mmCIF file of C-alpha atoms in Angstrom:
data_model
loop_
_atom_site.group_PDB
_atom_site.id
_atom_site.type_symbol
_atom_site.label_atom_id
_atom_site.label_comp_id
_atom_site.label_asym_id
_atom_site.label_seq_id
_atom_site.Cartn_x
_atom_site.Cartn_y
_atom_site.Cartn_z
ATOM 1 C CA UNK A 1 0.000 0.000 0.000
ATOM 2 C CA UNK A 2 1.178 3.427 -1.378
ATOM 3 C CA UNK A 3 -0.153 6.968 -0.150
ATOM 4 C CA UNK A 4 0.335 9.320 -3.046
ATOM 5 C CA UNK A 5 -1.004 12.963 -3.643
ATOM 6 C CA UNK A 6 0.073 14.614 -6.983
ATOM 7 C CA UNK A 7 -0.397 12.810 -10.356
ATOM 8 C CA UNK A 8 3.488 12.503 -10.577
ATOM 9 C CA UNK A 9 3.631 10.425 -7.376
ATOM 10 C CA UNK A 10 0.766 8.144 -8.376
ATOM 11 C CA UNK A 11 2.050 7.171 -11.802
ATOM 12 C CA UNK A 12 5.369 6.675 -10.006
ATOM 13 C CA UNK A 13 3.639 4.342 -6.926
ATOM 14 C CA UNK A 14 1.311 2.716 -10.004
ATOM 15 C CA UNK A 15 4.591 1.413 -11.819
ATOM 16 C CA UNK A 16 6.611 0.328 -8.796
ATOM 17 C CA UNK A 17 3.412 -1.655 -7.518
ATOM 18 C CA UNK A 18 3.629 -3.299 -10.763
ATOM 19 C CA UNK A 19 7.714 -3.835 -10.736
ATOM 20 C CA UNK A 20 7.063 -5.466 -7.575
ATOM 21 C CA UNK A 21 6.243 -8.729 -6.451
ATOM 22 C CA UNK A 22 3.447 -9.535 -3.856
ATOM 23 C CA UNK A 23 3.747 -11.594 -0.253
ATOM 24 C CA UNK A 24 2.891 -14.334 -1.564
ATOM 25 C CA UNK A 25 6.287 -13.792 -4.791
ATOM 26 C CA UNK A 26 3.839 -13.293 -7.610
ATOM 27 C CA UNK A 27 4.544 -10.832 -9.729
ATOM 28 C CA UNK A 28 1.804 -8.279 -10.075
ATOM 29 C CA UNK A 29 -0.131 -7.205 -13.098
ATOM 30 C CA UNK A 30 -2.125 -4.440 -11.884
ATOM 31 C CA UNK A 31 -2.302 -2.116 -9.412
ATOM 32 C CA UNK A 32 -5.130 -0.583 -7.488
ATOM 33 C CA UNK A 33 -5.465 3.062 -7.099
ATOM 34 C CA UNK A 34 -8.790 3.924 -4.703
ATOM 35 C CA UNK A 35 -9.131 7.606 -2.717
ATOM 36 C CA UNK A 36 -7.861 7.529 0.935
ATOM 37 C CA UNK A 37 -9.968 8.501 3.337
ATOM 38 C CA UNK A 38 -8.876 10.189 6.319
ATOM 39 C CA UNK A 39 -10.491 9.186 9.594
ATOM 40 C CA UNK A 40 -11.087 6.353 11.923
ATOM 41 C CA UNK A 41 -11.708 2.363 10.618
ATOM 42 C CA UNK A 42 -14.297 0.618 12.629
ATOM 43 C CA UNK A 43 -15.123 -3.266 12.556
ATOM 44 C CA UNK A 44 -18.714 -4.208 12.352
ATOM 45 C CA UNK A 45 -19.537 -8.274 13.063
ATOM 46 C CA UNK A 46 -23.206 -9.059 12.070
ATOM 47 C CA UNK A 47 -25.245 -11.834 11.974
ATOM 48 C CA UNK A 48 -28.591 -11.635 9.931
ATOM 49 C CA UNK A 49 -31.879 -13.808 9.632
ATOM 50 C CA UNK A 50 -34.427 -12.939 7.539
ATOM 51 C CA UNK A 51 -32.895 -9.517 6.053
ATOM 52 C CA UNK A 52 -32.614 -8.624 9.603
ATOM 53 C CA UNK A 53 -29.206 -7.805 11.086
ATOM 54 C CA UNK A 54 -27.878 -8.290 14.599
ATOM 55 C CA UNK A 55 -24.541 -6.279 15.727
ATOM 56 C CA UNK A 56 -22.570 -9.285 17.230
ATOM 57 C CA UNK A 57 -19.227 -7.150 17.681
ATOM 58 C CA UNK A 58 -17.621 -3.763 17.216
ATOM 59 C CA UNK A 59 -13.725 -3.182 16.775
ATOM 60 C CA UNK A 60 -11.918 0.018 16.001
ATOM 61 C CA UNK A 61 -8.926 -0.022 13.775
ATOM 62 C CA UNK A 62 -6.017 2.771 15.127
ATOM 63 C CA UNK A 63 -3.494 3.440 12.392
ATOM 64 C CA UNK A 64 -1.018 5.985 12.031
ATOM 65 C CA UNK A 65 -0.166 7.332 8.477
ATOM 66 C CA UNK A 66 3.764 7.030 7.071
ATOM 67 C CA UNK A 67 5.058 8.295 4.104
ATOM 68 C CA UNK A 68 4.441 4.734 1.943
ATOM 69 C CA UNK A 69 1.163 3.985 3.427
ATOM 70 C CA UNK A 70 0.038 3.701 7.163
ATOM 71 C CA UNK A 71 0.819 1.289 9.658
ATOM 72 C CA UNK A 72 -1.661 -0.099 12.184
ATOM 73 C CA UNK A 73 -1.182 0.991 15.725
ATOM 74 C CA UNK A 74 -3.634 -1.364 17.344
ATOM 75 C CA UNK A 75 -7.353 -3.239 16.989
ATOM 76 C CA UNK A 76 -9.636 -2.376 20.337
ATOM 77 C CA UNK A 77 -12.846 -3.764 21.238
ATOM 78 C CA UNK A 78 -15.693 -1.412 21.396
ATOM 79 C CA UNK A 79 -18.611 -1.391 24.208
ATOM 80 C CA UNK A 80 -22.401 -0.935 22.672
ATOM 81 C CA UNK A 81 -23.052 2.109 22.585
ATOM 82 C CA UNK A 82 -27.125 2.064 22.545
ATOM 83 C CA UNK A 83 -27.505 6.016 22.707
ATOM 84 C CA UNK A 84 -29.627 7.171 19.931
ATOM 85 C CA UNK A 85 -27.595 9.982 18.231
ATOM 86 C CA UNK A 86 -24.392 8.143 19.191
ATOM 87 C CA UNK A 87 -22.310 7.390 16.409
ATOM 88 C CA UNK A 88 -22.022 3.708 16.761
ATOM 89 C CA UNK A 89 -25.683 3.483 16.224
ATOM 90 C CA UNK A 90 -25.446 5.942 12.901
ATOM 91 C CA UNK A 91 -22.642 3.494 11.820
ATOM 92 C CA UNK A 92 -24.817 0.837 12.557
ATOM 93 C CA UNK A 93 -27.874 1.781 10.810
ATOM 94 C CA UNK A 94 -25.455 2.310 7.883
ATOM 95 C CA UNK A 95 -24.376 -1.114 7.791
ATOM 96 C CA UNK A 96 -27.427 -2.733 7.816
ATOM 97 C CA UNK A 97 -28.322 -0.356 4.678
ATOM 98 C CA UNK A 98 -25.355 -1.121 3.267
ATOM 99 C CA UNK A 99 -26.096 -5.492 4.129
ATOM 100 C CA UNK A 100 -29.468 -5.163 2.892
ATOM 101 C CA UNK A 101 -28.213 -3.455 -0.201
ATOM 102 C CA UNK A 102 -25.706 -6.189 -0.980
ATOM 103 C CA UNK A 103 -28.574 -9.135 -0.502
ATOM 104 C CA UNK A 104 -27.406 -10.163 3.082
ATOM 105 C CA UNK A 105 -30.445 -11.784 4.411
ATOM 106 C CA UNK A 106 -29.145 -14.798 6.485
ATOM 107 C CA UNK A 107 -25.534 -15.618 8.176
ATOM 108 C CA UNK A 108 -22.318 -13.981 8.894
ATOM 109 C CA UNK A 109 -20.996 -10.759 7.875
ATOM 110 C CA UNK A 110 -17.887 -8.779 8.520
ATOM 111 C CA UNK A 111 -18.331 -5.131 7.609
ATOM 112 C CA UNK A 112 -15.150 -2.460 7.597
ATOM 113 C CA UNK A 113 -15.907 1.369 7.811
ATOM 114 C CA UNK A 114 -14.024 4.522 7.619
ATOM 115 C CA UNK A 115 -15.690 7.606 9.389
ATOM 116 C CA UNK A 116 -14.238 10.892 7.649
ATOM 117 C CA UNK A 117 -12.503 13.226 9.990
ATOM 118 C CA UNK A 118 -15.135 16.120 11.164
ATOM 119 C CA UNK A 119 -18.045 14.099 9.090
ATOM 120 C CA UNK A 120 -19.284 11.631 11.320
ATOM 121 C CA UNK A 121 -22.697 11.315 8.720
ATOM 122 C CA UNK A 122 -21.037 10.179 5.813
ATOM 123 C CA UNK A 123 -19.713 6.340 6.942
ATOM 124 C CA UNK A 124 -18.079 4.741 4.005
ATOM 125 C CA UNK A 125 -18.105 0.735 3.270
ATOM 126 C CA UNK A 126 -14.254 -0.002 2.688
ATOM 127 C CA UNK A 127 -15.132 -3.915 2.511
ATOM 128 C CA UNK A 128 -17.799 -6.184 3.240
ATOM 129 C CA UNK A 129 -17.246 -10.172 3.255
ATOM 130 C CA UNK A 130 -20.741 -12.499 4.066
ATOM 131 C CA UNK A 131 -18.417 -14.614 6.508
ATOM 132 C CA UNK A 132 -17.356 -14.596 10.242
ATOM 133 C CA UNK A 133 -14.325 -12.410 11.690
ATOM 134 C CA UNK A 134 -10.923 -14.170 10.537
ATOM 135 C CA UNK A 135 -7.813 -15.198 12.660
ATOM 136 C CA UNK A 136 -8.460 -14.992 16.097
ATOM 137 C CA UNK A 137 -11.282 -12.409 16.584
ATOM 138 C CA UNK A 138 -14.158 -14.441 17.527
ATOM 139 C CA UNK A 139 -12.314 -16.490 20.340
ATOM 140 C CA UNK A 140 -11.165 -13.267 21.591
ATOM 141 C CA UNK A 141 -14.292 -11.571 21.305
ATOM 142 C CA UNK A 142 -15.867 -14.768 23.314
ATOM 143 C CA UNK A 143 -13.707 -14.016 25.955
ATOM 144 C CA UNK A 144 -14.579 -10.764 26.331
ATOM 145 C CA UNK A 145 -18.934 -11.147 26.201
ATOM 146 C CA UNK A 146 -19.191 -14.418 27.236
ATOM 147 C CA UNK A 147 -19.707 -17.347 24.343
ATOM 148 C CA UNK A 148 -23.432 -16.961 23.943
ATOM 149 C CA UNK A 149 -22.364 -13.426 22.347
ATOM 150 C CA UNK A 150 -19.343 -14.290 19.991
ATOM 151 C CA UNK A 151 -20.587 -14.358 16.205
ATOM 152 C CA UNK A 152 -19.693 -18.185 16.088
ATOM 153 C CA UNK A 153 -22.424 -19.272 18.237
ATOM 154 C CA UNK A 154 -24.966 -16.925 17.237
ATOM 155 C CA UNK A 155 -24.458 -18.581 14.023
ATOM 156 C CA UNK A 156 -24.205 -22.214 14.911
ATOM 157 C CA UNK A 157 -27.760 -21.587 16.623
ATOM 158 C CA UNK A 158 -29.072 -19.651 13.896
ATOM 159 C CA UNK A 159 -28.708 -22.316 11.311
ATOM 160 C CA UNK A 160 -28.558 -25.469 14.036
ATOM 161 C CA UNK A 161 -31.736 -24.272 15.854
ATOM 162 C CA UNK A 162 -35.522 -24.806 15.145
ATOM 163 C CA UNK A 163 -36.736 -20.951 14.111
ATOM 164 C CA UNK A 164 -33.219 -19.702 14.252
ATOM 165 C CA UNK A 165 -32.437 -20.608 17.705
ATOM 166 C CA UNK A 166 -32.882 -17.231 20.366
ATOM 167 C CA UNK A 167 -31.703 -14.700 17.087
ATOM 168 C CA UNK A 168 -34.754 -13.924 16.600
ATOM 169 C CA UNK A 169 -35.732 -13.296 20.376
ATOM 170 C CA UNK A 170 -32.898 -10.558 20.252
ATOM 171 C CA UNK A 171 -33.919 -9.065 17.341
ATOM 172 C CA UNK A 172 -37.080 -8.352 18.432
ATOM 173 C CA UNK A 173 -35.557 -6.638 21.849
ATOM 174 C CA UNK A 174 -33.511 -4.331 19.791
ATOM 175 C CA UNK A 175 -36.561 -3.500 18.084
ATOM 176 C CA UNK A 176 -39.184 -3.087 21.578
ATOM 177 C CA UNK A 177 -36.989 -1.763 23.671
ATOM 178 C CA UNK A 178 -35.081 1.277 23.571
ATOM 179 C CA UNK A 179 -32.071 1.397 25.031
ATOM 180 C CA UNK A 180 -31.095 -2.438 24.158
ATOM 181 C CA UNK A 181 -28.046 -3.814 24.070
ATOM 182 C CA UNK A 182 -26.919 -6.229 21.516
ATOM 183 C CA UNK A 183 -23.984 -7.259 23.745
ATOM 184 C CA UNK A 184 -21.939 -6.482 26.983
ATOM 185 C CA UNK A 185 -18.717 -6.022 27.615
ATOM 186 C CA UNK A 186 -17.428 -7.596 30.450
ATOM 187 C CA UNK A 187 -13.576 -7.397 29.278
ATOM 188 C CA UNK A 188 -11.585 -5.768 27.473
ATOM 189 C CA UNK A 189 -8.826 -6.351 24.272
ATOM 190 C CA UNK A 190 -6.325 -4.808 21.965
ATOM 191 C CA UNK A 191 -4.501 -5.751 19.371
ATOM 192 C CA UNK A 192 -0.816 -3.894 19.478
ATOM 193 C CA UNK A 193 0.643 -4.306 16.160
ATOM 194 C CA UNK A 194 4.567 -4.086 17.059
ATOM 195 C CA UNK A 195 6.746 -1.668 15.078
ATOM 196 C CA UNK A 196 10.318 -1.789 15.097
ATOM 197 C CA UNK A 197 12.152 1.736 14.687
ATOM 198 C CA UNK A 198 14.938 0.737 12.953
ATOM 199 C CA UNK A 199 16.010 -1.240 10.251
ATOM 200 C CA UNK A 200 19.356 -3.997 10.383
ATOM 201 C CA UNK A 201 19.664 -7.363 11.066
ATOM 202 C CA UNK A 202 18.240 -9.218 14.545
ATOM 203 C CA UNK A 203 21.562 -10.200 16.619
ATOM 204 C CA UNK A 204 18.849 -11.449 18.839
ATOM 205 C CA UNK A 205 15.384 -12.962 18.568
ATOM 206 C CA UNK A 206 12.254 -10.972 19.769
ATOM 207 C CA UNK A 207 11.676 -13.760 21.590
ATOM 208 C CA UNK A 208 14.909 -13.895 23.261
ATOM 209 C CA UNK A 209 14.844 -10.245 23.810
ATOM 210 C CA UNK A 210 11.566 -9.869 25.072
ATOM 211 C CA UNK A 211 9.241 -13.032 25.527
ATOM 212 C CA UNK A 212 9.048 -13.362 28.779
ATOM 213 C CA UNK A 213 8.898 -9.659 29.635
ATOM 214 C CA UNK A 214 5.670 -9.837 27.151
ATOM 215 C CA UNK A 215 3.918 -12.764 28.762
ATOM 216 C CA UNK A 216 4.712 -11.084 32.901
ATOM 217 C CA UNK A 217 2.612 -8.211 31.663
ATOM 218 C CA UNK A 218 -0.769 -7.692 33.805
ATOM 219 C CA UNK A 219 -3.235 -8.353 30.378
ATOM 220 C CA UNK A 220 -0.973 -10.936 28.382
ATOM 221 C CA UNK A 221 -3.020 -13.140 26.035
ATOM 222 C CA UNK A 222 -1.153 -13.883 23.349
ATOM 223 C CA UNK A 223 0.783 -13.374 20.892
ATOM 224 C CA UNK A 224 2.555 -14.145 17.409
ATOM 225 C CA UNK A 225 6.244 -13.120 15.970
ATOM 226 C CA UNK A 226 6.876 -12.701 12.262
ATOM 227 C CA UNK A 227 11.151 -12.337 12.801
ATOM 228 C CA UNK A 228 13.515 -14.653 14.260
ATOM 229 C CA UNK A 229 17.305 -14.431 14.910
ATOM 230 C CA UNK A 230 19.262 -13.118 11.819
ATOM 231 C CA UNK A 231 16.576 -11.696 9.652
ATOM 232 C CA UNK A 232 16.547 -8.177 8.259
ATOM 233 C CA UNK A 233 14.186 -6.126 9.448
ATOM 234 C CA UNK A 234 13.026 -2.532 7.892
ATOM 235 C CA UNK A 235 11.689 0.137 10.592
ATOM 236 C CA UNK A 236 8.045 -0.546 9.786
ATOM 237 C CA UNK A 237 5.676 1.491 8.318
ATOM 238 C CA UNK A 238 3.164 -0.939 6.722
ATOM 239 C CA UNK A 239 1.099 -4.205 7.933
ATOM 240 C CA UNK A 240 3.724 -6.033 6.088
ATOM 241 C CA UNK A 241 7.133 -4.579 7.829
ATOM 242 C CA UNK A 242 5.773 -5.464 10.918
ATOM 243 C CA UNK A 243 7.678 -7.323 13.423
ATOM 244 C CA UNK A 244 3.995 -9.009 14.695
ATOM 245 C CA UNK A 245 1.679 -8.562 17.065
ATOM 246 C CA UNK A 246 0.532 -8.890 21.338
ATOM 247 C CA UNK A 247 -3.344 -9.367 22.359
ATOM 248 C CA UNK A 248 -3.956 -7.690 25.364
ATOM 249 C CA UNK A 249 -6.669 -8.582 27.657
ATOM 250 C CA UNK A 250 -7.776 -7.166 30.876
ATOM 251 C CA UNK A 251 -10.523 -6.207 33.052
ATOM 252 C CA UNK A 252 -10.637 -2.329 31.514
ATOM 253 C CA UNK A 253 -9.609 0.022 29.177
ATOM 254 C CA UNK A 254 -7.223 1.753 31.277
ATOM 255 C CA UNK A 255 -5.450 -1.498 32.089
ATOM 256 C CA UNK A 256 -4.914 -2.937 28.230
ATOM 257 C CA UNK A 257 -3.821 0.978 27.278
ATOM 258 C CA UNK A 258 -1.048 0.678 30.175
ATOM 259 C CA UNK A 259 0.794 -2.586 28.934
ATOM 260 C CA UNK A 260 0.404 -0.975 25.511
ATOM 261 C CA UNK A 261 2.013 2.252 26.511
ATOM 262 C CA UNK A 262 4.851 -0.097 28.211
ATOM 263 C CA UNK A 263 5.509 -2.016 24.828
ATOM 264 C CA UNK A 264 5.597 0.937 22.868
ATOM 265 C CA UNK A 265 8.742 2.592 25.535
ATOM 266 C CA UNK A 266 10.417 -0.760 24.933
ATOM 267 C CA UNK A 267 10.138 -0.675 21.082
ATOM 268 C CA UNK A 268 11.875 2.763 21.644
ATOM 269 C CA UNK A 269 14.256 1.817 24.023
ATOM 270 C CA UNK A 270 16.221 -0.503 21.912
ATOM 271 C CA UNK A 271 15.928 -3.338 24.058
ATOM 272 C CA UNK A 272 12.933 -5.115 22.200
ATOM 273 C CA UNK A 273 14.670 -5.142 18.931
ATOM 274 C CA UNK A 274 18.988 -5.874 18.844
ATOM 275 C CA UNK A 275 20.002 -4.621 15.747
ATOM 276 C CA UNK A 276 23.250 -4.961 14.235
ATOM 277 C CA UNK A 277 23.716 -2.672 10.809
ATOM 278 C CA UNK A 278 22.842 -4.364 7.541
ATOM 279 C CA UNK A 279 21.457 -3.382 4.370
ATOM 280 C CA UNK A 280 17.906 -3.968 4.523
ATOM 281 C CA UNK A 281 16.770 -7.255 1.992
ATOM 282 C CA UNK A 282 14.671 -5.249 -0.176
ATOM 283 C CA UNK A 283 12.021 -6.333 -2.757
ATOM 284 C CA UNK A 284 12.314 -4.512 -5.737
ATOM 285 C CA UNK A 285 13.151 -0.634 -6.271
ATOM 286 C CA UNK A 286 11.543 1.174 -3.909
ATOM 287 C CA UNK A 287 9.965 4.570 -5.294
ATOM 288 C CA UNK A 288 11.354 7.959 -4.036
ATOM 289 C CA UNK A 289 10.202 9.173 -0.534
ATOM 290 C CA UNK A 290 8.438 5.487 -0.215
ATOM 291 C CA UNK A 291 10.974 4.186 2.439
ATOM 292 C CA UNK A 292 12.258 0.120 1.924
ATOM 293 C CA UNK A 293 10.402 -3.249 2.637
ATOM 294 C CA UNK A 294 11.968 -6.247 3.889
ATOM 295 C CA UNK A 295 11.107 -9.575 2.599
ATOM 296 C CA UNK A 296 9.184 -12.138 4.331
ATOM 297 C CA UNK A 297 11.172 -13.714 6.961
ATOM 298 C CA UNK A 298 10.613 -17.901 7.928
ATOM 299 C CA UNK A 299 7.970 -17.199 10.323
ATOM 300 C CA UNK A 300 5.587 -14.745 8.789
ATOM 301 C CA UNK A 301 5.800 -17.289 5.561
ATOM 302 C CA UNK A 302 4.680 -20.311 7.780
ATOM 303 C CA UNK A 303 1.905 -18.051 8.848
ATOM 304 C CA UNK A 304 0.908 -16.593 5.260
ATOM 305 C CA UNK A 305 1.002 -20.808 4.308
ATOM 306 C CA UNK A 306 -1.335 -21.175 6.919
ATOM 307 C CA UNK A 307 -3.519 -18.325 6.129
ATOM 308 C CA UNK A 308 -2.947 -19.839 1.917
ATOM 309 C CA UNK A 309 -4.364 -23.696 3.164
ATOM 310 C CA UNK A 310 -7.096 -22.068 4.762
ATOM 311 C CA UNK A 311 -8.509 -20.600 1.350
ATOM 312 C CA UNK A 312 -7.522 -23.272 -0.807
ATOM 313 C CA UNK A 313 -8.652 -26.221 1.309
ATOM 314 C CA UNK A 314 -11.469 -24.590 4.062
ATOM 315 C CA UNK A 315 -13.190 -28.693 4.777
ATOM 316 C CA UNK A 316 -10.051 -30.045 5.790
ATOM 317 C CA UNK A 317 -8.846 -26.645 7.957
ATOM 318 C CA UNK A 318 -9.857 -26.963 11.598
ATOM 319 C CA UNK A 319 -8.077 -23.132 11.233
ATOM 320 C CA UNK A 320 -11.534 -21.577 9.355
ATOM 321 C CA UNK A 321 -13.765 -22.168 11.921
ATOM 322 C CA UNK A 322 -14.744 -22.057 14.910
ATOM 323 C CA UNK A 323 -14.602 -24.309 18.079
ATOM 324 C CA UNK A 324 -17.950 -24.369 18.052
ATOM 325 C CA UNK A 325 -18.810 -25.302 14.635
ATOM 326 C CA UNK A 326 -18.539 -28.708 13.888
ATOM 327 C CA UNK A 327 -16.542 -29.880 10.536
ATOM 328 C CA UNK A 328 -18.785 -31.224 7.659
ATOM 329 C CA UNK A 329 -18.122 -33.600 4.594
ATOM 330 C CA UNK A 330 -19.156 -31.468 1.242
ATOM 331 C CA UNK A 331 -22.486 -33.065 -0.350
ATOM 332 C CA UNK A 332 -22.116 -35.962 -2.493
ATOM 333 C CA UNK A 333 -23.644 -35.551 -5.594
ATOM 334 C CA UNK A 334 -27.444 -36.911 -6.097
ATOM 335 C CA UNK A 335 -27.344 -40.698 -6.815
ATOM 336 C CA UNK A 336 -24.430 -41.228 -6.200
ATOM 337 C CA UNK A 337 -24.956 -42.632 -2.822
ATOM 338 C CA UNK A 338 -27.135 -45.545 -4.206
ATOM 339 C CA UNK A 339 -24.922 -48.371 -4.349
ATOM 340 C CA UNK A 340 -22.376 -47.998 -1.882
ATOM 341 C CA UNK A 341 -21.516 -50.255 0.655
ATOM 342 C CA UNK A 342 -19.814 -50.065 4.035
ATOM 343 C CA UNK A 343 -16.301 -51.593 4.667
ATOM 344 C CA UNK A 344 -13.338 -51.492 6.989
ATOM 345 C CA UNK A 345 -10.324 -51.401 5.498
ATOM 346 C CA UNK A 346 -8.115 -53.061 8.325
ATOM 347 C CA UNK A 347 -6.518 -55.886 5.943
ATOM 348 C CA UNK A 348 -8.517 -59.105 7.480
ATOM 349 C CA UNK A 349 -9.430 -61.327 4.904
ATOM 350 C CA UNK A 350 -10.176 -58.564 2.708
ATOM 351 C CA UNK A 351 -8.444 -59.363 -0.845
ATOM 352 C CA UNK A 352 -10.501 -57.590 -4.002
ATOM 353 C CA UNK A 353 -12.729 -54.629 -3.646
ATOM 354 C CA UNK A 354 -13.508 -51.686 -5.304
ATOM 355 C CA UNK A 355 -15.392 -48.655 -4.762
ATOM 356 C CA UNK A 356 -17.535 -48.239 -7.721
ATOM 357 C CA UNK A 357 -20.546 -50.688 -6.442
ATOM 358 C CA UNK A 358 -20.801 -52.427 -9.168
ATOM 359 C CA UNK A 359 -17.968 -55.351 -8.941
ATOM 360 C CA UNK A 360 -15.082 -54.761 -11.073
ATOM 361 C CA UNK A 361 -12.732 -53.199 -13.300
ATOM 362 C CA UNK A 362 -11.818 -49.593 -12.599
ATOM 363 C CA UNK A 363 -8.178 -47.890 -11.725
ATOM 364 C CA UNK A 364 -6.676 -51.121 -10.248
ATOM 365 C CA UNK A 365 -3.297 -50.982 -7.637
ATOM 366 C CA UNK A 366 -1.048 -52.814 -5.380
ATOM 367 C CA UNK A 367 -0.974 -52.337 -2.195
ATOM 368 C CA UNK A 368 2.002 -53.524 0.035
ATOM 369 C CA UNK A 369 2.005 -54.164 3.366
ATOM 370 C CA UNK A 370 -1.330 -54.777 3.955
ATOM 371 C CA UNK A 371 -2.106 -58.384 4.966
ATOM 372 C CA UNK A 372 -4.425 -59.837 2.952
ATOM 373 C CA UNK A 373 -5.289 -56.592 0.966
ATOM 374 C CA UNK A 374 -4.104 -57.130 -2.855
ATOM 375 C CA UNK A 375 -5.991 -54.943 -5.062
ATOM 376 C CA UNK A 376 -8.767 -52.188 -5.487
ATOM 377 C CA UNK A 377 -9.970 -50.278 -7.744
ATOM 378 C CA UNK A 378 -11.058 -46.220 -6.896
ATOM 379 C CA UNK A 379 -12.909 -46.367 -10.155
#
């Protein structure tokens, strides 16, 4: 991500971006040029039944501008604000337009918004995805209401349930009774993104340097490291220079904005991050004024991999969903059930099979090492 003003600078970022290779070491074709809007990000979780929508969690996004982009400061949950006028309740009523505008009538949905600076009645939809909060958001957010709140259950119930399970119920509440609340608070998170200051290579490990000052903090929850010992780092100013990330969670604001406000003195103090001076492993020519980017280091590509199998392979990823929803088989196509029969393939006796139903020919195979089992077919 580039941040560009005059025409000069964009054509510039526009053929960089397309020099460049992406996280993932494609080479990119295109590049995307969209208006930046200045002002805060906010997270909207719904759940819907019947083209009507149920606010299931709030985030806010905090990010700090640099001259290539911006760099996210932290994620923060957000408690319900059920004042009329308020603005979470304009943003909300603008995300249910925005739902029912997009043909979002039943299930999860995970709405991002940017609230302009000094215009807090013109929301803007940066993305909308019909599907639950990624990564680790709706554990965290179970943690913090209770399970009965997090957007996982809500939608295990609402498709598991007779009628929708007690959706419904609450949608009628937040209809009858002013004042409502969709859900309480009874912790508090945040998300601190870590940024490194400088750029070199890491004598020492973050987790060596630092791990077990992180986890003796008050509101430790987690957290995950992108560097190890002896990678380059760049001083970060984008998602993707970013050393990783702590989850804070404690019992109030106050006490998850301390143990940020003590990670961020460390970052700065030099004893988070040991440095020795290196040029920075850079990917591609980096425009004017744009600053470097380091390439992906061993950890953060185990964690992209994991993100990757996820997408390509969602059935057989207990990573996509939730604890709470149980894994299902994909539908077999209609008649194709008809003939089959049940078998155990532990090698007793068992000497010619196949899997077609009808008793014979096929893909046929050897396989060794299995008493008794000598061929098969998979037609």
């Amino acid at each position: 991500v580039l941040l560009r003003a005059p025409r000069e600078a964009l054509d510039e970022a526009v053929a960089f971006v397309r020099s460049a290779k992406d996280l993932a070491g494609r080479a990119n074709d295109a590049a995307l040029a969209q208006e930046y809007l200045e002002g805060r990000e906010y997270v909207v979780d719904c759940v819907s039944f019947d083209g009507e929508h149920f606010v299931s969690a709030t985030w806010a996004y905090c990010k700090t501008p640099t001259e290539c982009g911006f760099m996210y400061d932290n994620t923060r949950t957000l408690p319900y604000d059920a004042a009329p006028d308020s603005l979470q309740q304009r943003l909300y009523r603008y995300v249910f337009e925005c739902l029912t505008a997009l043909g979002v009538r039943n299930g999860a949905s995970h709405c991002e918004v940017v609230v302009p600076e000094g215009d807090q009645d013109s929301p803007c939809l940066v993305r909308m995805g019909a599907r639950m909060h990624g990564s680790m958001g709706p554990a965290l957010w179970s943690k913090c209401t209770g399970r009965e709140q997090a957007q996982p259950y809500l939608l295990a119930e609402l498709f598991a349930e007779e009628a929708g399970g007690s959706l419904p119920r609450r949608l009628r509440d937040m209809r009858e009774r002013p004042g409502a609340q969709a859900y309480k608070l009874t912790r508090w998170s945040v998300q601190v993104d870590l940024q490194c200051p400088t750029g070199g290579i890491l004598s020492q490990s973050v987790e060596a340097s630092s791990g077990d000052w992180l986890r003796a903090m008050p509101s430790f929850w987690a957290m995950r490291l992108f560097v190890e010992d002896g990678d380059r780092v760049a001083p970060t100013r984008s998602l993707s220079t970013s050393p990783g990330f702590v989850v804070l969670f404690g019992y109030s604001e106050a006490e998850v904005d301390r143990d940020l406000a003590k990670i961020r003195e460390r970052e700065k103090s030099g004893l988070m991050y040991i440095v020795r001076p290196g040029s920075e492993n850079v990917v591609g020519a980096t425009p004017s004024g744009s600053g470097r980017r380091n390439s992906i280091s061993a950890a953060r590509m185990r964690e992209l991999e994991a993100e990757a199998e996820k997408l390509i392979s969602p059935l057989a990823s207990r990573a996509c969903s939730p604890v709470l929803s149980p894994q299902q088989a994909p539908a077999m196509p209609p008649g194709i059930g008809d003939s089959l029969v049940e078998f155990t393939l532990n090698g007793d006796g068992l000497d010619d099979f196949d899997l077609d139903g009808g008793g014979g020919g096929g893909l046929g195979g050897f396989v060794g090492g299995a008493g008794g089992l000598d061929d098969f077919s998979l037609e």
